[in-house]
């Protein structure tokens, strides 16, 4: 099978599947492909589990922190958002008793 | 009196009384609103869709998505041409400029702000043969988007910019991915295979529909309802048979809302009490799995990348759906460093996409796109596809049980349908009814999530071979 | 020195000194920023508009929305053509290629990165007759949106994609609807009629303006300022007279910010102390309403659907505004099951729309679009429309009181203007000044919200008959 | 009046309303229409009140729950629920004593 | 230097800067311009400081309140802002001890 | 077997084995994902970019941004033409229809769903001379956006609508502005001048690159990496050399992530211990500033407006970047009355822009756009530009210290690079290493933020003179 015939088969269009036999062929193609894909997901998934267990067995504690280029700091954003919340909620008269990050 | 006459001319009353089919569509909108609001049928999608149907079906409102023929043409005649032509004799009109009669859209002509169907007798205006030569043909694929907005209103604009372009279904899939947890699937990876069995309904209904007057593209669009996945159904229909978008989207979301009715029905017809009482946890104790999970976090990060690669190699046409689904999932699982993106993908972007998708899909449901025999076929065929998909999953589980020692509850096959997570909840409730200690939820989630991948793959196949 | 010369050539200094009118626009931007930031004039809209005016008016920045003539043409000459033509003799140029002289845009030609006005003497370049034949004509309605961005910069892109397409005003109305409570209106449904009376200013100014040098479309756009509703004014102007968009939007939002000044002024001129002291609650006690509300939640869900249907039948052209307003309200009132959509419609979508609407409406305020006599007409006419609308509502209340036993405080007529909820608050303050126990807020809210519907309907009528 | 004449009148354009008489005509049309619409809103609104009082007199307690097709879990939903809770609680003047996630 | 020659220099394009001398010229233009701009920022910034100190020396206490034309109330906004705050702050593990409205 | 053959034909396997360069790109995607996820290299941008690279490089997936030639043309041949031509004899093909061989895009032809490179031997299909005449030419600038989506998939749509249009970089700059605090810069305004010195790397590398086979536009795009600012680099590249967008964006963001490595390296090579120990606070005590700040709030509101005006006058081409940056900052500093807009600009809009920018910039990284010698030049040249910019800032500080009494720590020069705020933190850590009491953070923030303005100005100059 050379690449030309591949190309031809890849470019099959609706007409080729007209009629009962075409529809049955499409069903066969479809169900086989769906099974192939999910079997691959299962097998490669299992390989992945083994890979992870072998090479990265420990949970990473600290994920890298998000940052935007040219962004000041996330703390500032947090503080700002909280300030806004309090401000909006209380109409300028509220107070935040305490904000804890555990 | 001139005042009242002009006001009357401005209103939609004359058109609504001439073409009562509009009233049918408005009534349908009310029914859908009732189902979405009062009955809780997938309200996030059905309510926008229903409202879209409502506002689309008032003549003159320009809020309906115009039907186009197979090559993207829209026909209109200017008011001046119309008024100039009034004095002439009238003749029957047949549209001959290359429009196939089989195209739904060719039957309809927008005249000024009004719609006229040349096939209806007593429709004098378009019988004037001189007018036909003055019908303006718009090529929707050659018009810039802002010109579409300018000529045909904002709903056509939203439709072509966001829906027909194929943008929103993958965007919604990104949000779905950001809200999906592959943990249960990873813990019971073997059960994912039932996400394949439960695509049976798609291909079975494809065969039936193709023998019942639908062409292959239409049959494929109808059949994908059996995938039980809204964005996938919309994406496939847009590629194969966009003129059936409205009914198919509504059928897909309605049946998904009816999962608590349909799954018990199919299960009752096909499964024995013994089968439904199979306790997965006891099976796990009898035949314990050797798999251990030392680093679930890393696994959950690697998994979406892996699935994307596999699907992209085998079914490239499914990559816009699966790729975006997995990207959404990835930015969730990475955690802190991409949580900004995750927040926006799963909230702002997804909700915005849902609103515009719903409204404009609803707006495609104009008289000629809905009131025809194919709609009945879609309603019936969609139901069959749904049922047969559940049946396919159950059968696969039964076949598996014939050969394996470690038995599997057929409910896990049934949830391969997708409709996450409602199908799993419904399946769990059924299992608990037979054995109050038999919690199958986590097992069902595996096949259930796999069903999303399965139906996206099926969609890719249909698009690849029929598109 | 070559370096400094090239730097000087790059700067906008030469252009700013040649055409000091740019400086006027920049000064205007500073004034608007002052009003928005310091005086709190509708800051959410006026600040983006003002910033849009600022960045639009530096020659070479490509951040201004280009004026087009009536058929959507833009004229430019390439730098090469310009440089090649420099050796030739100069002649006076008159644009003759089909451009009507009355179109504001035909007066201006963008040459390279600079703008030249052929009507200004000493503008040698365009006096070269050979160059005129090389002027390139762009048809804005035939250019794809990304080509508009490529040729004319992002502000033109945003303008054509979001504003000229008519998309953002309905989107903002969706957010407005999601933030509107029809409860007070439902509780005093009868008072909604004053939302009709207070559209008087629109049609009165339409008559005057049409007699003062504005054509009917321009007069309609100017008059709609009397609707006291920003998105409605913008939507109407886009359909009827887009070249006046900037001044009309700014006038509309400025006068809305001045409601606390304008309403007391009109009230003082037209109402007696007795009228203003009419206590609605006591009237309610004297003539109690028989209406009871057993299920306000259901009512609030059914109401937006009903209003949409009524407006869609009578004034189909108002449906994109009213439909989206009511859709926003519906997803709010439904509650839990659509709260995701409500959150996004009333926050993310609305704020995004506001930013882009403001910036690009501001960017339409280039020299030729603002510095002409019509702007004065808009400022004056808009004020009259505002005042006459308030007057119309008050008159209707007075007429009503002539015939009815149960009297109505004319302030409720005044708030029919809309400008929700500021008008109601201002009216309430006035009432309290005359009688500290006379809280009319809830009554005013009825006519106030009805005024939004009323002006959208008026907009639909103007678009229907003049568009 | 047949549908042709209706069509003609519906498609009136700006020219027809030029001049003082045209503007006056448009004013008449406009004010009448605005009154018609708002009167209809009032009358149909009253009918609606009666309808609701008669056929759905009881407040529904439990609104149907939001769900996205194929949506798994609820981090985003959690945020939303908190928003709802705060909203309900405050009602413009309430206070949220504490939102704890342990 | 009249406006024509200005125009010509303003419209210089890539070809003019080909070759080493062109690149050097562009470097000179670029660095000089960058310095001009930032020097202007510094000088005008200092002028601004003096201007503010002289004419608006007092901090304004109350910024004008946000409002949308035709917008009723800000309950939705409040809810959203709090949701944002809670979300941003907790990142899954934090807690807001209390937000009080007085 | 027919079934398996058809499935095989659908997969990307055949293409991946024929063209292993795809595998290189997929591997690159994995490397970038690793760097973004595990190493924390600018994850917000690099992870979407990496995922974009991944999904773009599966043949048949239609998720890659198609390369176009200099005039925006794309070449495709239909499947029918291909199949009809199969019977004929084969001949070597040379593309002759006006495409310059130097254009990257002309080397590649999309045939049906597959890509073929006519320069590779054994590529029989395109050797058929009859087919060449049937190659369809698409003009990307004449196609409406929805037609681009329809013909080439959603990634091309997103790319042309949001990226190539130049929209997203200014939008992201709006968000950046909303997250920037000009307070530290205002308090040490003099130090802002180092934001100018640290643009040296841009123009130095421009000279070198222009002598090493890059044309001036490409050299300018490459050089702007030295601005250490992602959106600025992307914006400039889009205007000058869009075919190099992918590698330049990745280089820019990677080096920004490597700031904690690059700055110490350059500092170590150029600065003595004495210089690094200069204590700014003590210098302040020795030579106290006379400036007092009576109203920082008003100052922070006036400042962005002022900077916008200055930049707009001197470098009009920088206004879309600087204007949006300052608008974002303005709506933040105004406070309460525009906090709705600030919230959305700095969250929803910015995150949405980041996702789509990342994915589609990644999707431009197809085989032919990346696997060429220029990529190596970009990687090397970008690094030099980065280093030389830091060097330039340091030199300026040293020169300043030669003449001034009040000494300046050269670290403040180094942070003129921008890369806010990481550069300042890194510089602070270095200073603390030499003297644990020497906190330079607040001083560094001044030159650091000024560096953002500086590189946007440099970008405007490059666009103005080379664009
Ligand atoms: Na499925
Ligand atoms: Na109004
Ligand atoms: Na920089």
PDB file of C-alpha atoms and ligand atoms in Angstrom, chain C residues 199 226-229 416-418 451-452 454-455, ligand 2:
ATOM      1  CA  UNK C 199     -41.062  59.501  25.372  1.00  0.00           C
ATOM      2  CA  UNK C 226     -34.479  61.985  25.045  1.00  0.00           C
ATOM      3  CA  UNK C 227     -34.891  58.289  25.815  1.00  0.00           C
ATOM      4  CA  UNK C 228     -32.238  58.719  28.509  1.00  0.00           C
ATOM      5  CA  UNK C 229     -30.833  55.327  27.736  1.00  0.00           C
ATOM      6  CA  UNK C 416     -40.835  57.789  33.108  1.00  0.00           C
ATOM      7  CA  UNK C 417     -37.743  59.158  31.416  1.00  0.00           C
ATOM      8  CA  UNK C 418     -35.811  56.063  32.544  1.00  0.00           C
ATOM      9  CA  UNK C 451     -39.289  54.089  30.575  1.00  0.00           C
ATOM     10  CA  UNK C 452     -36.571  51.678  29.495  1.00  0.00           C
ATOM     11  CA  UNK C 454     -40.722  52.820  26.266  1.00  0.00           C
ATOM     12  CA  UNK C 455     -37.534  54.230  24.827  1.00  0.00           C
TER      13      UNK C 455
HETATM   14 NA1  LIG G   2     -36.458  56.081  28.438  1.00  0.00          NA
END
